[in-house]
Coordinates of C-alpha atoms and ligand atoms in Angstrom, one line a residue:
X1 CA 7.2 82.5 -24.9
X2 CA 6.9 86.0 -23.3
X3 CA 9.5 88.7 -23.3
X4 CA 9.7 90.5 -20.2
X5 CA 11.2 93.9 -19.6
X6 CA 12.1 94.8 -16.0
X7 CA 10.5 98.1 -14.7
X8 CA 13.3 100.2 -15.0
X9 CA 13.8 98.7 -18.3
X10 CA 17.6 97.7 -16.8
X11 CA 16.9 94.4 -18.1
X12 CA 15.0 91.8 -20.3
X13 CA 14.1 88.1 -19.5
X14 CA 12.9 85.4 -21.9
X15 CA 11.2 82.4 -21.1
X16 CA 8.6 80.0 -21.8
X17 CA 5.0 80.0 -21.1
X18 CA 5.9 77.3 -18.7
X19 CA 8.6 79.8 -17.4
X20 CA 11.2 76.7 -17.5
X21 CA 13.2 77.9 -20.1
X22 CA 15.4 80.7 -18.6
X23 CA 17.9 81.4 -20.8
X24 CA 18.5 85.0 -21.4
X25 CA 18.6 87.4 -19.3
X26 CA 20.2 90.5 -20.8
X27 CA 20.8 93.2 -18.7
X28 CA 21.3 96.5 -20.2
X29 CA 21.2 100.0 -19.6
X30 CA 17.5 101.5 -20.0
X31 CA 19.2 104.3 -21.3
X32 CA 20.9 103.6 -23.8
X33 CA 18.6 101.2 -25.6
X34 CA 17.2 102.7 -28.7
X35 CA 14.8 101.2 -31.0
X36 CA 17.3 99.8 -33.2
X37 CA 18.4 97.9 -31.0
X38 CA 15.6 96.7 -29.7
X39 CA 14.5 95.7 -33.4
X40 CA 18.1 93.6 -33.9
X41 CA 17.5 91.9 -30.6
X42 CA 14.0 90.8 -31.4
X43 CA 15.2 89.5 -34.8
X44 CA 17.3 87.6 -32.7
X45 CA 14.7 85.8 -30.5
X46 CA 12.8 85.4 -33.6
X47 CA 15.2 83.2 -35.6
X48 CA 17.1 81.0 -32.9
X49 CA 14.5 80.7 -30.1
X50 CA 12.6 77.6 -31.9
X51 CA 15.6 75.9 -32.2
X52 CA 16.0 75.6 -28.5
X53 CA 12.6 74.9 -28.0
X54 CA 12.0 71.7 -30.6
X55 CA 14.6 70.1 -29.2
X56 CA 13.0 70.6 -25.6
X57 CA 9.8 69.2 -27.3
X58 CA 11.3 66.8 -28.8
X59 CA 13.2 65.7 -25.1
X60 CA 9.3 65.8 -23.4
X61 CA 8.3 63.8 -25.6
X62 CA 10.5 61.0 -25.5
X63 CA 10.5 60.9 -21.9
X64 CA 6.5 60.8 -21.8
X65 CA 6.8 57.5 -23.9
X66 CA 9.6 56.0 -22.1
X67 CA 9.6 56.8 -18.7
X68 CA 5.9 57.8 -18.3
X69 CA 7.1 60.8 -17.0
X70 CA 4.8 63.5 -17.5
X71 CA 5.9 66.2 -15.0
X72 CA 8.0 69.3 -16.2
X73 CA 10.3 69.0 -13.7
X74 CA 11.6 65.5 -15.1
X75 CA 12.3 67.4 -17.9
X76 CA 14.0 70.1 -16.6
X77 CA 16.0 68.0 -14.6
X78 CA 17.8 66.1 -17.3
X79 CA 17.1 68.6 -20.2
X80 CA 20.2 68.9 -23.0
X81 CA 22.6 67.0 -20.7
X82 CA 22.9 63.4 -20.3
X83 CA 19.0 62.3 -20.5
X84 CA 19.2 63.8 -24.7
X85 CA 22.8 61.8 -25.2
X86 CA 21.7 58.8 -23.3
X87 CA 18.8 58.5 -26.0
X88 CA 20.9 59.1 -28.9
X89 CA 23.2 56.1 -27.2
X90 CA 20.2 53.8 -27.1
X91 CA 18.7 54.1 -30.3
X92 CA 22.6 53.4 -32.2
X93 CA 23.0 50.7 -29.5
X94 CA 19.4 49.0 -30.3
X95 CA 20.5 49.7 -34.2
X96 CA 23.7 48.0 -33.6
X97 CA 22.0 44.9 -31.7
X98 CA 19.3 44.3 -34.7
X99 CA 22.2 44.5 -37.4
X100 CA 24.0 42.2 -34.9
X101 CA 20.7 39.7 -34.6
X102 CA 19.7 40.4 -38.6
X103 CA 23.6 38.7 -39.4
X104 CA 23.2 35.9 -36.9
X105 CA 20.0 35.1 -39.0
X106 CA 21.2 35.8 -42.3
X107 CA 23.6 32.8 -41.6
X108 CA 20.9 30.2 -40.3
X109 CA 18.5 28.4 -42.4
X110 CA 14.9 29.5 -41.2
X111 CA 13.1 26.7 -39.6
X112 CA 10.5 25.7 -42.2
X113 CA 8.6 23.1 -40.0
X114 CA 7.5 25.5 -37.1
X115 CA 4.4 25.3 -38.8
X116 CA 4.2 29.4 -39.1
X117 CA 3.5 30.9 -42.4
X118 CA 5.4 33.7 -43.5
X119 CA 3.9 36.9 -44.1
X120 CA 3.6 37.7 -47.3
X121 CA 3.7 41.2 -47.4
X122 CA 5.2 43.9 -45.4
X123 CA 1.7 45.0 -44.0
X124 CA 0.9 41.4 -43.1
X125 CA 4.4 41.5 -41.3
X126 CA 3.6 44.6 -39.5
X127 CA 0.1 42.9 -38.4
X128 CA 2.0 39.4 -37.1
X129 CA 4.3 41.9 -35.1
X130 CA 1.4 43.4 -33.2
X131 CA -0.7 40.1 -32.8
X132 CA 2.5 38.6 -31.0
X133 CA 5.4 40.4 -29.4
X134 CA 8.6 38.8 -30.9
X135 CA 11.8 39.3 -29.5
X136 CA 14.7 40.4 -31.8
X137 CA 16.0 37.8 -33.2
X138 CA 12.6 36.1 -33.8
X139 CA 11.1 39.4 -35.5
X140 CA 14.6 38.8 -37.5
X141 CA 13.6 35.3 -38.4
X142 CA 9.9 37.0 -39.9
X143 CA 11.6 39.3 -41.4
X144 CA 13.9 37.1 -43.3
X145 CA 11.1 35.2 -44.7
X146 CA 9.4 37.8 -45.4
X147 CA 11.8 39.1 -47.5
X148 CA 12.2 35.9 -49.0
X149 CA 8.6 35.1 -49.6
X150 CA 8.6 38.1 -51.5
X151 CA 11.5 37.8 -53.8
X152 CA 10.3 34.0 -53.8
X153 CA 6.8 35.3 -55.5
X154 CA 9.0 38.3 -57.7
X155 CA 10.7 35.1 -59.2
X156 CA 7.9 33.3 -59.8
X157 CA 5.8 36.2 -61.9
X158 CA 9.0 36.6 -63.6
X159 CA 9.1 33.2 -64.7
X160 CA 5.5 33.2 -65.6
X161 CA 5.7 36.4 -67.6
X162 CA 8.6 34.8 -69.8
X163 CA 6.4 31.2 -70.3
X164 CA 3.7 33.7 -71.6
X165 CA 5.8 35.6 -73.9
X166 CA 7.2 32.5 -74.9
X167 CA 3.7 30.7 -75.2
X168 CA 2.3 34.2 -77.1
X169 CA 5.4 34.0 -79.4
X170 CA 4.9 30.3 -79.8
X171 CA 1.3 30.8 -81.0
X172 CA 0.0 31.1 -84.5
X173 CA 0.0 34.7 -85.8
X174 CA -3.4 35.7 -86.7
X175 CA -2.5 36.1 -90.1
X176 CA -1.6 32.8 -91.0
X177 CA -4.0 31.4 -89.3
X178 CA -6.3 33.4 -91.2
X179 CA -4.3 32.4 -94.6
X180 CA -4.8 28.6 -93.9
X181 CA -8.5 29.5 -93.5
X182 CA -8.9 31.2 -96.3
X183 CA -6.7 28.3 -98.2
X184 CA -9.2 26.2 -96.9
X185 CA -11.8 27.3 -98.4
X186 CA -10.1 28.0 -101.5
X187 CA -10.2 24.1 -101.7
X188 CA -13.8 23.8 -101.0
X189 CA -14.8 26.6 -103.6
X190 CA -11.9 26.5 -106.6
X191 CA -11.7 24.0 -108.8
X192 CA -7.9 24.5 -109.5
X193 CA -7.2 24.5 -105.9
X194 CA -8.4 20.6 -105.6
X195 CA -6.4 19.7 -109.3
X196 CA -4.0 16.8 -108.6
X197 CA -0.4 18.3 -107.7
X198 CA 1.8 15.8 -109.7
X199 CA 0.1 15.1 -113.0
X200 CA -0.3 11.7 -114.1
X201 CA 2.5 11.3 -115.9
X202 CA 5.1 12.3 -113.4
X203 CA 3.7 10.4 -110.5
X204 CA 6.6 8.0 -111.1
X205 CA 9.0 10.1 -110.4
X206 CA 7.7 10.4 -106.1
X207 CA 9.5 7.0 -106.0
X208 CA 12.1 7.5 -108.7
X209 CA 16.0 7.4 -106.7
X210 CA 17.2 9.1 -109.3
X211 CA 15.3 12.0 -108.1
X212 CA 16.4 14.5 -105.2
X213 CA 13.7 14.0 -102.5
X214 CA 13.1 16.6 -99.6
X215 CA 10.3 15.8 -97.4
X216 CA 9.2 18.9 -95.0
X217 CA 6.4 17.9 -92.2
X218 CA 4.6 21.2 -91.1
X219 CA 1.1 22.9 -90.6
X220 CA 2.2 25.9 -91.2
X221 CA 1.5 26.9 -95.0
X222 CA 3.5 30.0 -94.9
X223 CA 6.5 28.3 -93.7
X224 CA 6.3 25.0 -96.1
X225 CA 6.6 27.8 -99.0
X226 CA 9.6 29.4 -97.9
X227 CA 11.0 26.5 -97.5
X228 CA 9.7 24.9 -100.9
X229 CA 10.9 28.2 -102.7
X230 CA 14.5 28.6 -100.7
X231 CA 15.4 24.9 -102.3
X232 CA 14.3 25.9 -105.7
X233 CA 16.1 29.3 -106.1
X234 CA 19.4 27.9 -104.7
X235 CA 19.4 25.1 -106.4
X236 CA 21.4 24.1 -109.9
X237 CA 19.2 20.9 -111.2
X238 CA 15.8 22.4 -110.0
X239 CA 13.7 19.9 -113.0
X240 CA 15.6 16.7 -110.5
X241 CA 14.1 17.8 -107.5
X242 CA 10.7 16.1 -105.9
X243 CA 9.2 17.9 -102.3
X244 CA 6.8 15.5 -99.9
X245 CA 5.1 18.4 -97.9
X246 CA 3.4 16.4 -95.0
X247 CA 0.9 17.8 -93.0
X248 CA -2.4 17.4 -90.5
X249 CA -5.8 16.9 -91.1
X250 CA -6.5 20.6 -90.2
X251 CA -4.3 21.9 -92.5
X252 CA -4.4 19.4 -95.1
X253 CA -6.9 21.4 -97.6
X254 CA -5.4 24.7 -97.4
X255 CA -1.3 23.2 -98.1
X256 CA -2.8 21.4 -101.1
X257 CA -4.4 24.6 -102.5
X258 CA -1.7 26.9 -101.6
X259 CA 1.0 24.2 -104.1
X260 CA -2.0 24.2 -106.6
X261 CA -2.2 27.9 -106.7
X262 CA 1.6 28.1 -106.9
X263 CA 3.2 25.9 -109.0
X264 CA 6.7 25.0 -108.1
X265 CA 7.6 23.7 -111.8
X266 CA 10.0 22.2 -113.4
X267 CA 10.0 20.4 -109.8
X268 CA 8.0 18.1 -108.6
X269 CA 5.5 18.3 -105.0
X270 CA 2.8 15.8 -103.1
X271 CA 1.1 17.3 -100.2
X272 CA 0.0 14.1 -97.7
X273 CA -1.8 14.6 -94.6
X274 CA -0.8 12.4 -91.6
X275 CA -4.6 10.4 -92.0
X276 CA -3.4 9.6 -95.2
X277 CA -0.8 7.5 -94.0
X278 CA -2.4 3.9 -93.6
X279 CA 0.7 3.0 -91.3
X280 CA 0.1 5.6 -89.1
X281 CA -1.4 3.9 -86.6
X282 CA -1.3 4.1 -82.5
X283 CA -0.2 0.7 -82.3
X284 CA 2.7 1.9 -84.8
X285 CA 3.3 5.0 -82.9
X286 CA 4.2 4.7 -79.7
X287 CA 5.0 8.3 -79.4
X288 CA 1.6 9.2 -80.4
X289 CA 0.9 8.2 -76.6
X290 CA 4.4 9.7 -75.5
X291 CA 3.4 13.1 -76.9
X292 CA 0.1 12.8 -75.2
X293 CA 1.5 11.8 -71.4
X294 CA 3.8 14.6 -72.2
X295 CA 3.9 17.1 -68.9
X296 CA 6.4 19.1 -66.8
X297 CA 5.8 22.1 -64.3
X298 CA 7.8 25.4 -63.9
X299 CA 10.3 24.5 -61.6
X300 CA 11.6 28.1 -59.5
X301 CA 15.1 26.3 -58.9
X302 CA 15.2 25.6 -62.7
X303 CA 18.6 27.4 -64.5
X304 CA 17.6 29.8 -67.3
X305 CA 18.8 27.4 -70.0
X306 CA 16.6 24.5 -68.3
X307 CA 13.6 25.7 -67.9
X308 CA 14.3 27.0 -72.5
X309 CA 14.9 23.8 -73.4
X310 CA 11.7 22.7 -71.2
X311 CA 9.9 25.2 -72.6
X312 CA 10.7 24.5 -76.2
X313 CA 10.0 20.8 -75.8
X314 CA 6.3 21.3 -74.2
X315 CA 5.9 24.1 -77.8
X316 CA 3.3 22.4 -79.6
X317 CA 5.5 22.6 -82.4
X318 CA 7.3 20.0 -80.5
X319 CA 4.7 17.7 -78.8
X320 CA 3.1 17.7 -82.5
X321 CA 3.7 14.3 -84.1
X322 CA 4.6 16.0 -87.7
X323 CA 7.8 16.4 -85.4
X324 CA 8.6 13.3 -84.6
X325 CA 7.7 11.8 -88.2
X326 CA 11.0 11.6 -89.2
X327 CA 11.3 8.6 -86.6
X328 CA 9.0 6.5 -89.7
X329 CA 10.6 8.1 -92.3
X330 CA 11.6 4.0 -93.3
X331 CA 8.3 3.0 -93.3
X332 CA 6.3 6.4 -94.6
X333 CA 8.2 6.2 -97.8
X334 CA 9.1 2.4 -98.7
X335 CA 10.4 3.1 -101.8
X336 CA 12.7 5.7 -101.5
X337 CA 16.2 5.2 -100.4
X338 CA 17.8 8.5 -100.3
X339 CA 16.2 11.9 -98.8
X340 CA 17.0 15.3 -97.0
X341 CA 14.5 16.3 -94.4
X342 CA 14.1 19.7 -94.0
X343 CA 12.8 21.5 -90.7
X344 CA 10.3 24.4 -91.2
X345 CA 12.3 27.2 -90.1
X346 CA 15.1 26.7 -92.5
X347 CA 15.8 29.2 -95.3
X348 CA 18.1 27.3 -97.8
X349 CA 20.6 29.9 -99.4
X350 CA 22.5 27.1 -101.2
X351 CA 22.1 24.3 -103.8
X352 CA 22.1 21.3 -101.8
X353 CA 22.3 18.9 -105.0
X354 CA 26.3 17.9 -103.3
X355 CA 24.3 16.3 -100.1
X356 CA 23.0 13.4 -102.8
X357 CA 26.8 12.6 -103.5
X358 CA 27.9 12.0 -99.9
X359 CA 28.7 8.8 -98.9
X360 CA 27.7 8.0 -95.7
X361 CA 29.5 4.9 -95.7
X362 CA 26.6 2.8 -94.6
X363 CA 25.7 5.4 -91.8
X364 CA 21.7 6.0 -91.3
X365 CA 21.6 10.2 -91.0
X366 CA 24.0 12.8 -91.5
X367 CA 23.6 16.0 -89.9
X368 CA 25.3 19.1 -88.2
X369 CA 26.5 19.0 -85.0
X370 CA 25.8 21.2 -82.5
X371 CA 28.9 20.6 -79.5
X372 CA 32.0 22.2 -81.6
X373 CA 31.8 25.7 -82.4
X374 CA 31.7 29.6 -81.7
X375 CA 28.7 30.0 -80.4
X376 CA 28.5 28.5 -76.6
X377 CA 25.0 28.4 -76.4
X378 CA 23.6 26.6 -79.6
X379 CA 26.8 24.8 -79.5
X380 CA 26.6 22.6 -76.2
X381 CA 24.4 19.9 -76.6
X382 CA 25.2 16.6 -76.1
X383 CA 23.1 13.2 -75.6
X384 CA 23.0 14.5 -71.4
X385 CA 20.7 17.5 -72.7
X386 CA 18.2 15.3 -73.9
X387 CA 18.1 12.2 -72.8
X388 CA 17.0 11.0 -69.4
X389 CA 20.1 8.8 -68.1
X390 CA 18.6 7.6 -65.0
X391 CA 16.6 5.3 -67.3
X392 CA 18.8 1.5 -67.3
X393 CA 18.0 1.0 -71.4
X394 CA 19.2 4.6 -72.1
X395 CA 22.2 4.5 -70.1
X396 CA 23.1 0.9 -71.3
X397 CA 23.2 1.9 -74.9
X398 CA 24.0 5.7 -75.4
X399 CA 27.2 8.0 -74.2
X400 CA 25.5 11.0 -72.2
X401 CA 28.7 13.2 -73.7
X402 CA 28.4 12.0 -77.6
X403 CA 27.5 15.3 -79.7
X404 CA 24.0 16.1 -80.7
X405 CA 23.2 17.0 -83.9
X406 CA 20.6 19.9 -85.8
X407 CA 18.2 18.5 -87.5
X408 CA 17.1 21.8 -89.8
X409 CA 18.7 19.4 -92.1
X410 CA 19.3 16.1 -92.1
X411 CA 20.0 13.5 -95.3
X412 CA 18.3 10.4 -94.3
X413 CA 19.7 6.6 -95.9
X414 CA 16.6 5.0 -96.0
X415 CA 18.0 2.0 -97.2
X416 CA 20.5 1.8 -95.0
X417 CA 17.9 2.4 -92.0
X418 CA 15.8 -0.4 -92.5
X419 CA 18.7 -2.4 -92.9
X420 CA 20.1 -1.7 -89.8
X421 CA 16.1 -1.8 -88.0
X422 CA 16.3 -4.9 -89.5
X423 CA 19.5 -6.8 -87.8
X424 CA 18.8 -4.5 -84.5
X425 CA 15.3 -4.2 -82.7
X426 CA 14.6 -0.8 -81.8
X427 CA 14.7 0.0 -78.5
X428 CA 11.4 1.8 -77.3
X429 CA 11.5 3.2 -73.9
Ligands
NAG1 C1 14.0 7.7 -113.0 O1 14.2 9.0 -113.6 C2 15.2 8.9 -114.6 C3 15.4 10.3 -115.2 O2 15.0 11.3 -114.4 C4 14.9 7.9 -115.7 O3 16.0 7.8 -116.6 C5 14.7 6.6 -115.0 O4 14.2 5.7 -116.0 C6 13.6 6.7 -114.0 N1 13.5 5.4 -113.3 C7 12.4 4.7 -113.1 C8 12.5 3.5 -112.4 O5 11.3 5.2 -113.5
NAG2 C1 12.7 21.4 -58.7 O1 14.0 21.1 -58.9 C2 14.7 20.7 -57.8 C3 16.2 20.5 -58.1 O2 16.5 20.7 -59.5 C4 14.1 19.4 -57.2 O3 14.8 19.1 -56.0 C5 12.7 19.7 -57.0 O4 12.1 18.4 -56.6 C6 11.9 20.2 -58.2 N1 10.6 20.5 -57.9 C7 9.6 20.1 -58.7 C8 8.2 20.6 -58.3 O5 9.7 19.5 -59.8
NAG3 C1 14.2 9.5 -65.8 O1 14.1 8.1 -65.7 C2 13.8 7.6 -64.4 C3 13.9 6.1 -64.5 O2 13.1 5.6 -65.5 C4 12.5 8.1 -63.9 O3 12.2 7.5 -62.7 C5 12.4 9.6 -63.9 O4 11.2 10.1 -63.6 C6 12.9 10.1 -65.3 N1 13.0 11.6 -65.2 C7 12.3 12.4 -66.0 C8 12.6 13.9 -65.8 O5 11.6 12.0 -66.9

């Protein structure tokens, strides 16, 4: 920029280095300028002169890149007027066109088979761009998938993080599984650990009907003795009551110390592990084999409340078979005719002596339901949500819309179970 004064100081001109910019020319009398003046005017210059020259820059600029042109003089020519405008017009028209081809997109399904992957990220995007000059409304098309690969892998890391939570929630706690241990060898080094749980003289009563019997089937100690304690405290006629814990192999030792060390009198407790069931057998238990063959992936298009219920059957709480011993409750205990199994997350806060004096009126179980009530989420489960219908036997026999049932707690008619197994084969599918 350079600030010229005229010789007889009548007037001032401004302009560029380039001496392209003449804007002011300010004539005034040499006389009468004083210093002051001068000062304001410079002040002036100071503050508004860059913003006529960025824009200028900014105009030299763009035409370099577009038009190649590189002389002054194109500048000059078009400079503030229509050549500035025009480029604000093109860049909202080419704004207008990509919203225009980004909608027209948004509406078609992407062709999957073109046999091009989608970029997965944005720099991968940018790097397709450059490797192969799209048009609009295929750079749209990347784009969308893009976009879409991306939110497709968000969904994914967000279904994996809740099947670990759910899998680190699912696990044993360290401190129980340090408690069973230490149970454990309890059994191996205490005398009273190993004494028999029923003494001699009451082993009658494990197969006497005039007893209440509760079986529980878990491997977790902790839990067994909640439950154990919960029945005793509620109930009225604690002396009638006989508990079968059932448990594994593992855990077998450490259950057996834990009742020995805590005696549950004036009631009466077994603790059987699973291998000391002679009828146990694989040829018996066909879902010994189910449980095994047991699989099912994470599905991205499964609903929330699928892929729980998915979840919760693959827990190994589920796919154990001390879950699905109830099935050979008949056979398991031959002699009784009347029980109430109990899950091992129930807390019992009442006396449950009244469940002996229900008739069932010949029925095998009695249980809650879980279709009628409040609560629309615990309370929607019918046959559909757990059987597989497309399979002929299951859809020949059952009602995909009958009510399913809890079973925290169920009351069990043995007698009137192997009855009924006895008139009706069992259908195993
Ligand atoms: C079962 O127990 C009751 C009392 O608890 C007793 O009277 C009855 O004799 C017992 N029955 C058998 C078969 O032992
Ligand atoms: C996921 O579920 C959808 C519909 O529910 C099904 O079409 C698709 O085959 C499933 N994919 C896998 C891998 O199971
Ligand atoms: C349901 O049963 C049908 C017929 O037996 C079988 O083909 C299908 O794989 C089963 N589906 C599941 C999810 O097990």
């Amino acid at each position: 920029m350079q600030l010229r004064f005229s010789p007889s100081m009548r007037s001032i001109t401004i302009s560029s280095t380039n001496g392209f910019l003449d804007l002011m020319k300010i004539k005034v009398a040499a006389r009468y300028i004083s210093y002051r003046t001068f000062f304001h005017f410079i002040l002036f210059a100071a503050i508004f002169l860059p913003f006529f020259f960025i824009p200028a820059a900014m105009v030299t600029l763009e035409r370099i890149n577009a038009n190649k042109c590189s002389s002054l003089d194109c500048l000059t020519g078009r400079r503030w007027g229509p050549g500035f405008l025009g480029g604000a017009d093109d860049s909202a028209r080419l704004v207008r066109e990509l919203y225009k081809v980004l909608d027209q997109v948004n509406l078609e399904e992407i062709p999957d088979g073109d046999g091009m992957k989608a970029p997965e990220s944005f720099n991968e995007l940018l790097l397709d761009m450059k490797n192969n000059q799209y048009d609009a409304k295929t750079f749209a098309i990347r784009l969308k998938s893009t976009i879409e690969n991306m939110d497709r892998e968000i969904r994914k890391s967000r279904l994996a993080e809740q099947m670990h939570k759910h899998f680190a929630a699912s696990a044993i706690p360290k401190g129980i599984h340090c408690l069973s241990l230490r149970l454990t060898d309890e059994y191996s080094s205490n005398a009273h650990a190993r004494k028999q749980l029923t003494p001699p003289e009451l082993l009658p009563l494990l197969s006497n009907n005039s007893h209440h019997h509760f079986i529980v089937a878990t491997d977790n100690i902790l839990a067994a003795s909640v439950v154990v304690n919960s029945v005793l405290k509620s109930s009225s006629k604690p002396d009638k009551i006989v508990f079968h814990v059932i448990t594994d192999r593992k855990t077998y030792a450490g259950m057996h110390s834990w009742f020995a060390l805590h005696s549950v009198s004036p009631a009466v407790i077994e603790v059987k592990g699973i291998h000391q069931f002679d009828w146990l057998t694989r040829e018996n238990v066909p879902v010994l084999e189910a449980i095994e063959s047991h699989k099912g992936g994470v599905n991205l298009s499964d609903t929330p409340r699928f892929l729980a219920s998915k979840l919760q059957a693959r827990s190994p709480k589920y796919i154990s078979i001390l879950n699905h011993l109830r099935i050979y409750l008949p056979e398991l205990f031959p002699n009784l005719n009347k029980v109430v199994f109990l899950d091992d997350d129930v807390v019992i806060q009442r006396d449950l002596s009244p469940l002996w004096d229900i008739d069932l009126g010949g029925k095998v179980n009695g249980a809650v339901e879980t279709c009628k009530g409040e609560d629309g989420w615990v309370m929607s489960k019918h046959f559909k949500t757990y059987f597989n219908f497309s399979h002929p036997l299951i859809a020949k026999n059952l009602d995909p819309s009958e009510c399913a049932w809890a079973y925290g707690m169920n009351i069990f008619d043995l007698a009137a179970w192997r009855k009924l197994a006895s008139e009706t084969p069992i259908i195993v599918g």
